[in-house]
Structure formats: C-alpha cells, structure tokens
C-alpha cells in the first residue's frame, strides 16, 4: 500500500506542479491520519489523507473524534486489497461448497486463520457464515507466514488473507477456494468471486483519498484530476498489478455514495460478531 501511495504521489506531483509529500502516520489502526486531518487541517487542499476501511469501522466500535459520514470531502477512490481464501491443496476441500457442507455437518469445527480480530478478513468470513447460517471458528495469528505454517501443519483449515499465499499456490501446496473482489483475479481466473458463489457483497477493504469537510469543489477537481492521471499512469498500474490490487476508480461524487454502502456493510459485519458499540 505504501509503495503504491508513494508512486501515486510522485506522479500526481508532476500534474499538480507542486510536490505531494506522503506523511506516514502509524496508529489508531490506520485511522490516525484521517482523524488528525479532520480535527486540525484547513480545507484548502494542502492536507489530504488516505482513507482505509478502518475509518468507517472504528467509529462503530468505539468513540472517535470524527464522523466518517460528515467530516470529510471525498476526492477520489483508488483501489482495494485482493483477498482470498486458501486451503491445503491435498486437504479435504476442493471447492468452497465443500467448506460450507463441512461447516453445516460439523458446527464450529471449520477453523480459519487471519491476522487479527475485527480485521477485514475476520469480518468477511463472519458475514459469509451469517449468510450461510453456519458457524466458523476464528483463530488469530501474527501474520501471513504464521497462518501458512498453521495450514500446512493442519492446525487450522483455511487461510484468509491478501494474495501473499501466492507462492504456495504456485508451488502446488495451496488451493484458492474463492476471492473477495468485484471481479476474478487475473492470476487465478478460474477461482470464483463471492458474487459468483451467490453472496450479495464484495469485501475488498477499499480505499481512496479525502480532505477535511468544506473543501471548495474547484480545489477538489484539481486534486481529483491529478490523482486520476496518476492512477492511469503505466508505472503506477504496474505496482498495482505486482500486488494484485484492483483499480476501483470513483470520482468524488460517486465515492460519497460508496461511503454509505461501505459504512452499512461494516455495520452488518460488526453486528454479526458482536462488536458494535453500545449506545
């Protein structure tokens, strides 16, 4: 994500005629930059922020200083994460239907690993389980390599992650059962999306750029146009391809409509895992 945003900023700088300097603020599960911006930045277009999915998630779990539906000016939607579910290639599951059949017959025995509670991968699996009326058991690991080792060692049945298990798929050790994007992935054209499997949602942790509320539409347009040219740049596109990230472009107006859908999707998922804040 960081490499993509830096290359995007470099190309956008050329089109804006002034430098765009990324300031990586770590903390608040990805919400610190957006929260700081909404509280302190002038709506002059000189301070904008990447808006990860957690900007819509965290305010629904705990009190925050900002309201994601009211405190931002939406500039451009960019991309998301390529997430999929994989299992051991020589294990019992050949298709996603096999997984659901097993979960139905053995409530709570289907285990899956992710890198954290209330992560996009965890919430996505719980939405799927709720839709199917089955129960999965969630196991948390430090990160991708740990989950892979656990799957290979039969400690957990599925890895739910971005496409970092691709080397194991290429080596014939893992099988990908589904992907969560709006379209099939170029790297695995035979693997069905959630929509292909009949689920009424995509789940790809989308993100874009926004500024503080109250920005002048003319300034928004200048920023949008520069970042749109950057998104279309061959160098930037090749970085997206390298990480299997889809282009999910929307202008400010369409992004604002997407925001409501994203927020509602998060509400449903958090409700299902009992993580919505009370009151």
PDB file of C-alpha atoms in Angstrom, residues 124-246:
ATOM      1  CA  UNK A 124     -15.688 -11.002   5.858  1.00  0.00           C
ATOM      2  CA  UNK A 125     -15.669 -14.633   7.000  1.00  0.00           C
ATOM      3  CA  UNK A 126     -18.287 -13.892   9.644  1.00  0.00           C
ATOM      4  CA  UNK A 127     -20.517 -12.210   7.054  1.00  0.00           C
ATOM      5  CA  UNK A 128     -20.216 -15.332   4.889  1.00  0.00           C
ATOM      6  CA  UNK A 129     -21.003 -17.587   7.876  1.00  0.00           C
ATOM      7  CA  UNK A 130     -24.048 -15.488   8.801  1.00  0.00           C
ATOM      8  CA  UNK A 131     -25.273 -15.547   5.212  1.00  0.00           C
ATOM      9  CA  UNK A 132     -24.950 -19.352   5.119  1.00  0.00           C
ATOM     10  CA  UNK A 133     -26.332 -19.858   8.628  1.00  0.00           C
ATOM     11  CA  UNK A 134     -23.210 -21.776   9.704  1.00  0.00           C
ATOM     12  CA  UNK A 135     -20.596 -21.306  12.421  1.00  0.00           C
ATOM     13  CA  UNK A 136     -16.866 -20.964  11.738  1.00  0.00           C
ATOM     14  CA  UNK A 137     -14.125 -20.802  14.386  1.00  0.00           C
ATOM     15  CA  UNK A 138     -11.708 -17.887  14.042  1.00  0.00           C
ATOM     16  CA  UNK A 139      -8.023 -18.304  15.009  1.00  0.00           C
ATOM     17  CA  UNK A 140      -5.740 -15.253  15.166  1.00  0.00           C
ATOM     18  CA  UNK A 141      -2.078 -15.331  14.101  1.00  0.00           C
ATOM     19  CA  UNK A 142       0.690 -12.708  13.939  1.00  0.00           C
ATOM     20  CA  UNK A 143       0.679 -12.590  10.138  1.00  0.00           C
ATOM     21  CA  UNK A 144       0.585 -14.403   6.798  1.00  0.00           C
ATOM     22  CA  UNK A 145       3.632 -16.693   7.230  1.00  0.00           C
ATOM     23  CA  UNK A 146       2.332 -17.948  10.600  1.00  0.00           C
ATOM     24  CA  UNK A 147      -1.092 -18.755   9.125  1.00  0.00           C
ATOM     25  CA  UNK A 148       0.526 -20.563   6.182  1.00  0.00           C
ATOM     26  CA  UNK A 149       2.593 -22.715   8.542  1.00  0.00           C
ATOM     27  CA  UNK A 150      -0.543 -23.487  10.575  1.00  0.00           C
ATOM     28  CA  UNK A 151      -2.474 -24.562   7.451  1.00  0.00           C
ATOM     29  CA  UNK A 152       0.403 -26.744   6.239  1.00  0.00           C
ATOM     30  CA  UNK A 153       0.684 -28.266   9.721  1.00  0.00           C
ATOM     31  CA  UNK A 154      -3.086 -28.986   9.916  1.00  0.00           C
ATOM     32  CA  UNK A 155      -3.570 -26.661  12.906  1.00  0.00           C
ATOM     33  CA  UNK A 156      -6.100 -24.543  11.018  1.00  0.00           C
ATOM     34  CA  UNK A 157      -8.044 -25.392   7.839  1.00  0.00           C
ATOM     35  CA  UNK A 158      -8.142 -22.113   5.899  1.00  0.00           C
ATOM     36  CA  UNK A 159      -6.018 -19.023   5.415  1.00  0.00           C
ATOM     37  CA  UNK A 160      -7.936 -15.812   4.764  1.00  0.00           C
ATOM     38  CA  UNK A 161      -5.542 -13.160   3.554  1.00  0.00           C
ATOM     39  CA  UNK A 162      -4.355 -10.861   0.789  1.00  0.00           C
ATOM     40  CA  UNK A 163      -2.687 -12.795  -2.029  1.00  0.00           C
ATOM     41  CA  UNK A 164       0.566 -13.319  -0.106  1.00  0.00           C
ATOM     42  CA  UNK A 165      -0.039 -17.093  -0.189  1.00  0.00           C
ATOM     43  CA  UNK A 166       0.511 -16.993  -3.981  1.00  0.00           C
ATOM     44  CA  UNK A 167       3.968 -18.701  -3.820  1.00  0.00           C
ATOM     45  CA  UNK A 168       2.358 -21.697  -2.080  1.00  0.00           C
ATOM     46  CA  UNK A 169      -0.380 -21.811  -4.722  1.00  0.00           C
ATOM     47  CA  UNK A 170       2.264 -21.664  -7.469  1.00  0.00           C
ATOM     48  CA  UNK A 171       4.160 -24.494  -5.748  1.00  0.00           C
ATOM     49  CA  UNK A 172       1.020 -26.660  -5.734  1.00  0.00           C
ATOM     50  CA  UNK A 173       0.774 -26.685  -1.922  1.00  0.00           C
ATOM     51  CA  UNK A 174      -2.265 -24.406  -1.557  1.00  0.00           C
ATOM     52  CA  UNK A 175      -5.595 -24.260  -3.377  1.00  0.00           C
ATOM     53  CA  UNK A 176      -7.561 -20.979  -3.606  1.00  0.00           C
ATOM     54  CA  UNK A 177     -11.284 -21.536  -2.977  1.00  0.00           C
ATOM     55  CA  UNK A 178     -12.686 -18.040  -3.516  1.00  0.00           C
ATOM     56  CA  UNK A 179     -11.686 -14.397  -3.918  1.00  0.00           C
ATOM     57  CA  UNK A 180     -13.463 -11.367  -2.500  1.00  0.00           C
ATOM     58  CA  UNK A 181     -13.083  -8.752  -5.238  1.00  0.00           C
ATOM     59  CA  UNK A 182     -15.733  -7.454  -7.644  1.00  0.00           C
ATOM     60  CA  UNK A 183     -14.057  -9.395 -10.455  1.00  0.00           C
ATOM     61  CA  UNK A 184     -11.999 -12.573 -10.705  1.00  0.00           C
ATOM     62  CA  UNK A 185      -8.257 -12.086 -10.244  1.00  0.00           C
ATOM     63  CA  UNK A 186      -6.064 -12.157 -13.335  1.00  0.00           C
ATOM     64  CA  UNK A 187      -3.666 -14.512 -11.530  1.00  0.00           C
ATOM     65  CA  UNK A 188      -6.449 -17.048 -10.791  1.00  0.00           C
ATOM     66  CA  UNK A 189      -9.106 -16.677 -13.500  1.00  0.00           C
ATOM     67  CA  UNK A 190     -10.775 -19.982 -12.555  1.00  0.00           C
ATOM     68  CA  UNK A 191     -11.339 -19.049  -8.912  1.00  0.00           C
ATOM     69  CA  UNK A 192     -14.889 -17.774  -8.216  1.00  0.00           C
ATOM     70  CA  UNK A 193     -15.670 -14.438  -6.575  1.00  0.00           C
ATOM     71  CA  UNK A 194     -18.139 -14.197  -3.674  1.00  0.00           C
ATOM     72  CA  UNK A 195     -20.696 -12.865  -6.180  1.00  0.00           C
ATOM     73  CA  UNK A 196     -20.096 -15.914  -8.414  1.00  0.00           C
ATOM     74  CA  UNK A 197     -20.899 -18.050  -5.364  1.00  0.00           C
ATOM     75  CA  UNK A 198     -24.162 -16.212  -4.730  1.00  0.00           C
ATOM     76  CA  UNK A 199     -23.159 -13.834  -1.916  1.00  0.00           C
ATOM     77  CA  UNK A 200     -24.648 -10.329  -2.192  1.00  0.00           C
ATOM     78  CA  UNK A 201     -21.413  -8.498  -1.348  1.00  0.00           C
ATOM     79  CA  UNK A 202     -17.795  -7.869  -2.299  1.00  0.00           C
ATOM     80  CA  UNK A 203     -15.300  -7.445   0.522  1.00  0.00           C
ATOM     81  CA  UNK A 204     -12.054  -5.856  -0.577  1.00  0.00           C
ATOM     82  CA  UNK A 205     -11.086  -3.260   2.016  1.00  0.00           C
ATOM     83  CA  UNK A 206     -11.324  -0.357  -0.448  1.00  0.00           C
ATOM     84  CA  UNK A 207      -9.568   2.966  -0.012  1.00  0.00           C
ATOM     85  CA  UNK A 208      -9.251   6.378  -1.558  1.00  0.00           C
ATOM     86  CA  UNK A 209      -8.304   9.968  -0.773  1.00  0.00           C
ATOM     87  CA  UNK A 210     -10.283  12.599   1.089  1.00  0.00           C
ATOM     88  CA  UNK A 211      -9.763  16.039   2.558  1.00  0.00           C
ATOM     89  CA  UNK A 212     -11.352  17.796   5.534  1.00  0.00           C
ATOM     90  CA  UNK A 213     -15.016  18.755   5.197  1.00  0.00           C
ATOM     91  CA  UNK A 214     -15.882  22.019   3.443  1.00  0.00           C
ATOM     92  CA  UNK A 215     -13.386  21.953   0.572  1.00  0.00           C
ATOM     93  CA  UNK A 216     -14.005  24.158  -2.465  1.00  0.00           C
ATOM     94  CA  UNK A 217     -15.277  21.977  -5.367  1.00  0.00           C
ATOM     95  CA  UNK A 218     -12.785  23.656  -7.722  1.00  0.00           C
ATOM     96  CA  UNK A 219      -9.877  22.552  -5.494  1.00  0.00           C
ATOM     97  CA  UNK A 220     -11.357  19.034  -5.260  1.00  0.00           C
ATOM     98  CA  UNK A 221     -11.462  18.899  -9.062  1.00  0.00           C
ATOM     99  CA  UNK A 222      -7.801  19.902  -9.423  1.00  0.00           C
ATOM    100  CA  UNK A 223      -6.743  17.229  -6.931  1.00  0.00           C
ATOM    101  CA  UNK A 224      -9.060  14.608  -8.444  1.00  0.00           C
ATOM    102  CA  UNK A 225      -7.736  15.223 -11.959  1.00  0.00           C
ATOM    103  CA  UNK A 226      -4.082  14.990 -10.881  1.00  0.00           C
ATOM    104  CA  UNK A 227      -4.608  11.755  -8.953  1.00  0.00           C
ATOM    105  CA  UNK A 228      -6.749  10.271 -11.735  1.00  0.00           C
ATOM    106  CA  UNK A 229      -3.885  10.867 -14.201  1.00  0.00           C
ATOM    107  CA  UNK A 230      -1.536   9.247 -11.678  1.00  0.00           C
ATOM    108  CA  UNK A 231      -3.858   6.244 -11.273  1.00  0.00           C
ATOM    109  CA  UNK A 232      -3.820   5.800 -15.077  1.00  0.00           C
ATOM    110  CA  UNK A 233      -0.013   6.057 -15.229  1.00  0.00           C
ATOM    111  CA  UNK A 234       1.634   2.823 -16.521  1.00  0.00           C
ATOM    112  CA  UNK A 235       4.239   2.830 -13.736  1.00  0.00           C
ATOM    113  CA  UNK A 236       1.576   3.138 -11.034  1.00  0.00           C
ATOM    114  CA  UNK A 237      -0.548   0.472 -12.737  1.00  0.00           C
ATOM    115  CA  UNK A 238       2.385  -1.947 -12.757  1.00  0.00           C
ATOM    116  CA  UNK A 239       2.792  -1.529  -8.982  1.00  0.00           C
ATOM    117  CA  UNK A 240      -0.925  -2.282  -8.514  1.00  0.00           C
ATOM    118  CA  UNK A 241      -0.551  -5.376 -10.702  1.00  0.00           C
ATOM    119  CA  UNK A 242       2.506  -6.528  -8.759  1.00  0.00           C
ATOM    120  CA  UNK A 243       0.434  -6.629  -5.566  1.00  0.00           C
ATOM    121  CA  UNK A 244      -2.750  -7.890  -7.314  1.00  0.00           C
ATOM    122  CA  UNK A 245      -4.546  -4.712  -6.277  1.00  0.00           C
ATOM    123  CA  UNK A 246      -7.594  -3.831  -8.393  1.00  0.00           C
TER     124      UNK A 246
END
